[in-house]
Amino acid sequence: MLRSLVFVAPLLVWGHDIKGFDDTVLFDIHWPGENTDFANAENMIVTTSHQEKYRCILPNIQEKETSSEEKYEGPTALEVISPLFTQSSCTYRLESYWTYEVCHGRFIRQYHEDREGKKVKLQEYTLGRWDEKLYEKMLSQAKEAEKDKSIQVPVKKIDNVNLPYVEILMGNGTQCDLNQNKPRETRVLYVCYIHGKHEVYSLKETSTCQYEIIILSPLLCSHPKYKPKETGENKINCVPLDNSPPQPYNLAKMKIESTKLRRKSDLDRIKIEFVPPPDFTDKEEVSKMPETKPHDASPVQSFLAGKNCLTGGTGWWRYEFCYGKSVEQYHIEKDGSKVTIKLGTFNKQKHIEWMEQHPHKRPKPLAQRTQLSHFYSEGTVCDKTGKARQTEVKLKCLEDSTSLNTVSLYLLEPRYCEYILGVESPLVCDILARADENGLIDVGEEEGDELPTVNIRL
């Protein structure tokens, strides 16, 4: 009997009643062609939305008999990992701008160092501190819970596998000006990983100034309740019927599109391209996998006019840049509402005044010019400084690139509520000559001069 089955919804339509769905039971669909033995195997006919037909062999999944848990009288899970809290060991996670320092049993810190000559400016926040009293309370509760067999160990889904974890709450961090000056706090989840070295598996901001860190620790593996359950993939073999293609058309289409939607999500950068959608009306196009070529200059002109905005960021906060208009940081809540912090708006006169105060920001002679700087001011007032937020937008010419139409975005905060937004692309090289002495570009300066198309890949 088929216990559970996971399919990409647009691909296949199943006329089969799936009961007892459990997405921790994994399936992998194979397309071996016609050399498949269907003898004495349960199978079904599958029809796709394009009326392609396949015969699929269903794996024989036998329900494992539940047996009583091995009697365990050892230390609690919290006691098992307690040596980590007394060894003064720290784990580090390096990202594009911030460095995160997790010192088990002490504190969690987020910091960035700016070096100016021999001077070092440090920007840091404490995301949580160890609370000995809270730990003792948790230890007492853990011992009571160990005796109660009805209490289920909490699990966290990691790479589609439910892993039991031990949670340590570390609060009393640096006050957060975006959260009514409440202190930052972090939930640290320890999971069993036999090859782990107490490193950070993931770190994310689950809500404003509230964080979650997952630590891979081999210590926890000595407790039987915290060992990950083995979940192998169950193979489903599907072969075509009635002259159907070896694989469904939509699957081949999805594979093509996935190669065009890659991005480096581990960095707070994105690749941006405005690409016209591929024409998939002809199935032969799927096998040919044609290269899409930009052909319209209007996206760049719309961008310079502030009509096409660029969006970046992969964490809790994202940001939006509208050229000549504004830079905003925002978050979408579960109810669909949008929390927005304005990092700056463009005012031509204020930009010129900023240029006069910072003459080194002016464009260099054309032969040496590689970037332009624009000043966006009068953002949302910062509780930390009492001043309006502001952003310097750096448009940088990037000559060495595998794609001539790539745009790369990144956002830095070198000082409290003062930001740098980097926009790097070979396309900037083509507009450098249009800038005046203040770095400003007159979009309508050359009506007949077409700019290259900016391709956007998200």
mmCIF file of N, CA, C and O in Angstrom, residues 130-201:
data_model
loop_
_atom_site.group_PDB
_atom_site.id
_atom_site.type_symbol
_atom_site.label_atom_id
_atom_site.label_comp_id
_atom_site.label_asym_id
_atom_site.label_seq_id
_atom_site.Cartn_x
_atom_site.Cartn_y
_atom_site.Cartn_z
ATOM 1 N N TRP A 130 24.013 34.158 28.624
ATOM 2 C CA TRP A 130 23.749 32.966 29.418
ATOM 3 C C TRP A 130 23.135 33.363 30.754
ATOM 4 O O TRP A 130 23.582 34.309 31.395
ATOM 5 N N ASP A 131 22.118 32.614 31.164
ATOM 6 C CA ASP A 131 21.442 32.876 32.437
ATOM 7 C C ASP A 131 21.536 31.607 33.283
ATOM 8 O O ASP A 131 20.854 30.617 33.015
ATOM 9 N N GLU A 132 22.399 31.631 34.292
ATOM 10 C CA GLU A 132 22.639 30.440 35.114
ATOM 11 C C GLU A 132 21.370 30.009 35.843
ATOM 12 O O GLU A 132 21.083 28.806 35.950
ATOM 13 N N LYS A 133 20.579 30.963 36.341
ATOM 14 C CA LYS A 133 19.355 30.620 37.056
ATOM 15 C C LYS A 133 18.346 29.939 36.133
ATOM 16 O O LYS A 133 17.693 28.968 36.506
ATOM 17 N N LEU A 134 18.244 30.455 34.913
ATOM 18 C CA LEU A 134 17.332 29.853 33.944
ATOM 19 C C LEU A 134 17.799 28.447 33.580
ATOM 20 O O LEU A 134 16.982 27.531 33.428
ATOM 21 N N TYR A 135 19.108 28.260 33.475
ATOM 22 C CA TYR A 135 19.655 26.941 33.159
ATOM 23 C C TYR A 135 19.324 25.931 34.259
ATOM 24 O O TYR A 135 18.924 24.795 33.980
ATOM 25 N N GLU A 136 19.480 26.331 35.508
ATOM 26 C CA GLU A 136 19.168 25.435 36.620
ATOM 27 C C GLU A 136 17.690 25.059 36.615
ATOM 28 O O GLU A 136 17.319 23.908 36.889
ATOM 29 N N LYS A 137 16.830 26.015 36.271
ATOM 30 C CA LYS A 137 15.399 25.747 36.196
ATOM 31 C C LYS A 137 15.103 24.763 35.062
ATOM 32 O O LYS A 137 14.310 23.815 35.228
ATOM 33 N N MET A 138 15.748 24.963 33.931
ATOM 34 C CA MET A 138 15.549 24.065 32.798
ATOM 35 C C MET A 138 16.053 22.668 33.105
ATOM 36 O O MET A 138 15.451 21.668 32.700
ATOM 37 N N LEU A 139 17.163 22.582 33.836
ATOM 38 C CA LEU A 139 17.731 21.288 34.200
ATOM 39 C C LEU A 139 16.777 20.508 35.097
ATOM 40 O O LEU A 139 16.583 19.299 34.923
ATOM 41 N N SER A 140 16.156 21.211 36.039
ATOM 42 C CA SER A 140 15.183 20.571 36.929
ATOM 43 C C SER A 140 13.975 20.081 36.138
ATOM 44 O O SER A 140 13.477 18.966 36.361
ATOM 45 N N GLN A 141 13.507 20.905 35.198
ATOM 46 C CA GLN A 141 12.367 20.510 34.372
ATOM 47 C C GLN A 141 12.717 19.332 33.476
ATOM 48 O O GLN A 141 11.879 18.448 33.244
ATOM 49 N N ALA A 142 13.940 19.299 32.972
ATOM 50 C CA ALA A 142 14.366 18.201 32.102
ATOM 51 C C ALA A 142 14.385 16.873 32.845
ATOM 52 O O ALA A 142 14.014 15.825 32.298
ATOM 53 N N LYS A 143 14.801 16.894 34.095
ATOM 54 C CA LYS A 143 14.821 15.654 34.885
ATOM 55 C C LYS A 143 13.415 15.120 35.128
ATOM 56 O O LYS A 143 13.179 13.913 35.083
ATOM 57 N N GLU A 144 12.465 16.024 35.365
ATOM 58 C CA GLU A 144 11.076 15.609 35.554
ATOM 59 C C GLU A 144 10.492 15.078 34.252
ATOM 60 O O GLU A 144 9.767 14.088 34.233
ATOM 61 N N ALA A 145 10.815 15.748 33.152
ATOM 62 C CA ALA A 145 10.300 15.332 31.852
ATOM 63 C C ALA A 145 10.850 13.973 31.438
ATOM 64 O O ALA A 145 10.169 13.192 30.766
ATOM 65 N N GLU A 146 12.072 13.671 31.856
ATOM 66 C CA GLU A 146 12.695 12.391 31.506
ATOM 67 C C GLU A 146 11.933 11.224 32.120
ATOM 68 O O GLU A 146 11.885 10.127 31.558
ATOM 69 N N LYS A 147 11.317 11.477 33.261
ATOM 70 C CA LYS A 147 10.562 10.419 33.938
ATOM 71 C C LYS A 147 9.198 10.187 33.299
ATOM 72 O O LYS A 147 8.636 9.096 33.402
ATOM 73 N N ASP A 148 8.656 11.228 32.668
ATOM 74 C CA ASP A 148 7.328 11.143 32.063
ATOM 75 C C ASP A 148 7.463 10.650 30.622
ATOM 76 O O ASP A 148 7.864 11.383 29.729
ATOM 77 N N LYS A 149 7.123 9.385 30.372
ATOM 78 C CA LYS A 149 7.289 8.786 29.050
ATOM 79 C C LYS A 149 6.310 9.352 28.021
ATOM 80 O O LYS A 149 6.483 9.162 26.816
ATOM 81 N N SER A 150 5.248 10.032 28.491
ATOM 82 C CA SER A 150 4.249 10.565 27.556
ATOM 83 C C SER A 150 4.693 11.861 26.898
ATOM 84 O O SER A 150 4.106 12.292 25.900
ATOM 85 N N ILE A 151 5.717 12.504 27.448
ATOM 86 C CA ILE A 151 6.194 13.774 26.897
ATOM 87 C C ILE A 151 7.025 13.514 25.639
ATOM 88 O O ILE A 151 7.981 12.740 25.670
ATOM 89 N N GLN A 152 6.632 14.123 24.552
ATOM 90 C CA GLN A 152 7.328 13.959 23.283
ATOM 91 C C GLN A 152 8.500 14.941 23.171
ATOM 92 O O GLN A 152 8.380 16.102 23.541
ATOM 93 N N VAL A 153 9.601 14.447 22.659
ATOM 94 C CA VAL A 153 10.762 15.299 22.441
ATOM 95 C C VAL A 153 10.482 16.208 21.242
ATOM 96 O O VAL A 153 10.052 15.727 20.188
ATOM 97 N N PRO A 154 10.675 17.530 21.357
ATOM 98 C CA PRO A 154 10.423 18.422 20.212
ATOM 99 C C PRO A 154 11.391 18.141 19.077
ATOM 100 O O PRO A 154 12.537 17.717 19.301
ATOM 101 N N VAL A 155 10.928 18.348 17.853
ATOM 102 C CA VAL A 155 11.765 18.089 16.682
ATOM 103 C C VAL A 155 11.781 19.315 15.778
ATOM 104 O O VAL A 155 10.861 20.136 15.786
ATOM 105 N N LYS A 156 12.834 19.430 14.991
ATOM 106 C CA LYS A 156 13.002 20.506 14.017
ATOM 107 C C LYS A 156 13.320 19.869 12.675
ATOM 108 O O LYS A 156 14.195 19.006 12.586
ATOM 109 N N LYS A 157 12.585 20.276 11.643
ATOM 110 C CA LYS A 157 12.831 19.703 10.325
ATOM 111 C C LYS A 157 14.043 20.369 9.701
ATOM 112 O O LYS A 157 14.069 21.577 9.462
ATOM 113 N N ILE A 158 15.075 19.566 9.441
ATOM 114 C CA ILE A 158 16.312 20.041 8.829
ATOM 115 C C ILE A 158 16.592 19.159 7.630
ATOM 116 O O ILE A 158 16.742 17.941 7.775
ATOM 117 N N ASP A 159 16.649 19.760 6.456
ATOM 118 C CA ASP A 159 16.845 19.007 5.214
ATOM 119 C C ASP A 159 15.828 17.878 5.088
ATOM 120 O O ASP A 159 16.176 16.725 4.768
ATOM 121 N N ASN A 160 14.565 18.200 5.404
ATOM 122 C CA ASN A 160 13.444 17.263 5.287
ATOM 123 C C ASN A 160 13.517 16.086 6.252
ATOM 124 O O ASN A 160 12.849 15.075 6.059
ATOM 125 N N VAL A 161 14.312 16.218 7.296
ATOM 126 C CA VAL A 161 14.396 15.179 8.318
ATOM 127 C C VAL A 161 14.068 15.807 9.669
ATOM 128 O O VAL A 161 14.613 16.855 10.024
ATOM 129 N N ASN A 162 13.166 15.190 10.408
ATOM 130 C CA ASN A 162 12.805 15.688 11.731
ATOM 131 C C ASN A 162 13.871 15.285 12.747
ATOM 132 O O ASN A 162 14.063 14.096 13.011
ATOM 133 N N LEU A 163 14.553 16.266 13.312
ATOM 134 C CA LEU A 163 15.620 16.001 14.269
ATOM 135 C C LEU A 163 15.213 16.507 15.650
ATOM 136 O O LEU A 163 14.816 17.665 15.802
ATOM 137 N N PRO A 164 15.306 15.662 16.678
ATOM 138 C CA PRO A 164 15.035 16.110 18.056
ATOM 139 C C PRO A 164 16.086 17.140 18.475
ATOM 140 O O PRO A 164 17.235 17.093 18.031
ATOM 141 N N TYR A 165 15.687 18.061 19.340
ATOM 142 C CA TYR A 165 16.621 19.102 19.749
ATOM 143 C C TYR A 165 16.431 19.470 21.222
ATOM 144 O O TYR A 165 15.389 19.222 21.825
ATOM 145 N N VAL A 166 17.475 20.074 21.764
ATOM 146 C CA VAL A 166 17.438 20.670 23.091
ATOM 147 C C VAL A 166 17.545 22.174 22.909
ATOM 148 O O VAL A 166 18.428 22.657 22.193
ATOM 149 N N GLU A 167 16.660 22.917 23.551
ATOM 150 C CA GLU A 167 16.629 24.370 23.358
ATOM 151 C C GLU A 167 17.147 25.105 24.592
ATOM 152 O O GLU A 167 16.776 24.792 25.717
ATOM 153 N N ILE A 168 18.033 26.060 24.340
ATOM 154 C CA ILE A 168 18.541 26.969 25.380
ATOM 155 C C ILE A 168 18.147 28.386 24.985
ATOM 156 O O ILE A 168 18.461 28.833 23.880
ATOM 157 N N LEU A 169 17.463 29.083 25.865
ATOM 158 C CA LEU A 169 17.072 30.466 25.590
ATOM 159 C C LEU A 169 18.100 31.414 26.197
ATOM 160 O O LEU A 169 18.394 31.355 27.390
ATOM 161 N N MET A 170 18.666 32.269 25.360
ATOM 162 C CA MET A 170 19.642 33.256 25.811
ATOM 163 C C MET A 170 19.087 34.647 25.516
ATOM 164 O O MET A 170 18.951 35.047 24.359
ATOM 165 N N GLY A 171 18.705 35.364 26.563
ATOM 166 C CA GLY A 171 18.099 36.680 26.405
ATOM 167 C C GLY A 171 18.994 37.783 26.934
ATOM 168 O O GLY A 171 20.212 37.630 27.051
ATOM 169 N N ASN A 172 18.381 38.925 27.237
ATOM 170 C CA ASN A 172 19.090 40.064 27.813
ATOM 171 C C ASN A 172 20.228 40.551 26.921
ATOM 172 O O ASN A 172 21.302 40.917 27.386
ATOM 173 N N GLY A 173 19.958 40.562 25.598
ATOM 174 C CA GLY A 173 20.959 41.072 24.677
ATOM 175 C C GLY A 173 20.871 42.586 24.545
ATOM 176 O O GLY A 173 20.188 43.268 25.325
ATOM 177 N N THR A 174 21.560 43.126 23.564
ATOM 178 C CA THR A 174 21.537 44.567 23.314
ATOM 179 C C THR A 174 20.116 45.017 22.992
ATOM 180 O O THR A 174 19.392 44.340 22.268
ATOM 181 N N GLN A 175 19.726 46.165 23.528
ATOM 182 C CA GLN A 175 18.388 46.674 23.260
ATOM 183 C C GLN A 175 18.198 46.935 21.770
ATOM 184 O O GLN A 175 19.118 47.362 21.078
ATOM 185 N N CYS A 176 16.981 46.668 21.298
ATOM 186 C CA CYS A 176 16.664 46.770 19.874
ATOM 187 C C CYS A 176 15.797 48.000 19.629
ATOM 188 O O CYS A 176 14.668 48.075 20.131
ATOM 189 N N ASP A 177 16.303 48.963 18.864
ATOM 190 C CA ASP A 177 15.539 50.183 18.613
ATOM 191 C C ASP A 177 14.395 49.959 17.636
ATOM 192 O O ASP A 177 13.531 50.819 17.465
ATOM 193 N N LEU A 178 14.358 48.784 16.990
ATOM 194 C CA LEU A 178 13.264 48.471 16.069
ATOM 195 C C LEU A 178 12.158 47.691 16.763
ATOM 196 O O LEU A 178 11.151 47.351 16.136
ATOM 197 N N ASN A 179 12.342 47.382 18.030
ATOM 198 C CA ASN A 179 11.389 46.543 18.760
ATOM 199 C C ASN A 179 11.091 47.144 20.129
ATOM 200 O O ASN A 179 11.144 46.452 21.148
ATOM 201 N N GLN A 180 10.793 48.459 20.149
ATOM 202 C CA GLN A 180 10.431 49.163 21.376
ATOM 203 C C GLN A 180 11.501 49.024 22.460
ATOM 204 O O GLN A 180 11.213 48.905 23.645
ATOM 205 N N ASN A 181 12.775 49.002 22.024
ATOM 206 C CA ASN A 181 13.924 48.921 22.926
ATOM 207 C C ASN A 181 13.929 47.674 23.808
ATOM 208 O O ASN A 181 14.519 47.674 24.899
ATOM 209 N N LYS A 182 13.281 46.620 23.322
ATOM 210 C CA LYS A 182 13.346 45.345 24.044
ATOM 211 C C LYS A 182 14.700 44.699 23.796
ATOM 212 O O LYS A 182 15.298 44.868 22.725
ATOM 213 N N PRO A 183 15.224 43.937 24.763
ATOM 214 C CA PRO A 183 16.534 43.304 24.553
ATOM 215 C C PRO A 183 16.458 42.189 23.507
ATOM 216 O O PRO A 183 15.444 41.501 23.387
ATOM 217 N N ARG A 184 17.510 42.041 22.756
ATOM 218 C CA ARG A 184 17.588 40.943 21.796
ATOM 219 C C ARG A 184 17.667 39.607 22.539
ATOM 220 O O ARG A 184 18.240 39.541 23.631
ATOM 221 N N GLU A 185 17.131 38.540 21.923
ATOM 222 C CA GLU A 185 17.229 37.214 22.514
ATOM 223 C C GLU A 185 17.311 36.162 21.420
ATOM 224 O O GLU A 185 16.855 36.373 20.298
ATOM 225 N N THR A 186 17.903 35.023 21.773
ATOM 226 C CA THR A 186 18.166 33.961 20.803
ATOM 227 C C THR A 186 17.779 32.608 21.367
ATOM 228 O O THR A 186 18.106 32.283 22.516
ATOM 229 N N ARG A 187 17.091 31.813 20.546
ATOM 230 C CA ARG A 187 16.818 30.410 20.863
ATOM 231 C C ARG A 187 17.915 29.585 20.223
ATOM 232 O O ARG A 187 18.078 29.588 19.003
ATOM 233 N N VAL A 188 18.688 28.882 21.041
ATOM 234 C CA VAL A 188 19.770 28.037 20.539
ATOM 235 C C VAL A 188 19.292 26.590 20.577
ATOM 236 O O VAL A 188 18.981 26.068 21.651
ATOM 237 N N LEU A 189 19.213 25.969 19.404
ATOM 238 C CA LEU A 189 18.749 24.587 19.301
ATOM 239 C C LEU A 189 19.946 23.679 19.041
ATOM 240 O O LEU A 189 20.640 23.819 18.036
ATOM 241 N N TYR A 190 20.170 22.729 19.955
ATOM 242 C CA TYR A 190 21.247 21.752 19.799
ATOM 243 C C TYR A 190 20.653 20.460 19.255
ATOM 244 O O TYR A 190 19.702 19.915 19.824
ATOM 245 N N VAL A 191 21.208 19.979 18.129
ATOM 246 C CA VAL A 191 20.750 18.720 17.541
ATOM 247 C C VAL A 191 21.930 17.767 17.425
ATOM 248 O O VAL A 191 23.097 18.176 17.413
ATOM 249 N N CYS A 192 21.614 16.480 17.337
ATOM 250 C CA CYS A 192 22.643 15.449 17.240
ATOM 251 C C CYS A 192 23.195 15.374 15.826
ATOM 252 O O CYS A 192 22.453 15.263 14.854
ATOM 253 N N TYR A 193 24.530 15.438 15.720
ATOM 254 C CA TYR A 193 25.217 15.172 14.458
ATOM 255 C C TYR A 193 26.567 14.573 14.811
ATOM 256 O O TYR A 193 27.442 15.256 15.360
ATOM 257 N N ILE A 194 26.728 13.293 14.508
ATOM 258 C CA ILE A 194 27.883 12.536 15.002
ATOM 259 C C ILE A 194 29.207 13.111 14.503
ATOM 260 O O ILE A 194 30.241 13.006 15.175
ATOM 261 N N HIS A 195 29.189 13.749 13.318
ATOM 262 C CA HIS A 195 30.427 14.318 12.775
ATOM 263 C C HIS A 195 30.547 15.816 13.072
ATOM 264 O O HIS A 195 31.447 16.481 12.546
ATOM 265 N N GLY A 196 29.643 16.335 13.873
ATOM 266 C CA GLY A 196 29.649 17.759 14.165
ATOM 267 C C GLY A 196 30.758 18.177 15.114
ATOM 268 O O GLY A 196 31.316 17.359 15.856
ATOM 269 N N LYS A 197 31.055 19.464 15.080
ATOM 270 C CA LYS A 197 32.059 20.046 15.968
ATOM 271 C C LYS A 197 31.464 21.267 16.670
ATOM 272 O O LYS A 197 32.130 22.273 16.854
ATOM 273 N N HIS A 198 30.180 21.158 17.002
ATOM 274 C CA HIS A 198 29.445 22.232 17.679
ATOM 275 C C HIS A 198 29.370 23.482 16.801
ATOM 276 O O HIS A 198 29.269 24.598 17.312
ATOM 277 N N GLU A 199 29.402 23.293 15.457
ATOM 278 C CA GLU A 199 29.351 24.433 14.559
ATOM 279 C C GLU A 199 27.913 24.903 14.341
ATOM 280 O O GLU A 199 26.950 24.193 14.635
ATOM 281 N N VAL A 200 27.796 26.127 13.810
ATOM 282 C CA VAL A 200 26.487 26.710 13.526
ATOM 283 C C VAL A 200 25.975 26.175 12.190
ATOM 284 O O VAL A 200 26.599 26.390 11.151
ATOM 285 N N TYR A 201 24.857 25.461 12.233
ATOM 286 C CA TYR A 201 24.253 24.970 10.991
ATOM 287 C C TYR A 201 23.478 26.083 10.304
ATOM 288 O O TYR A 201 23.555 26.256 9.087
#
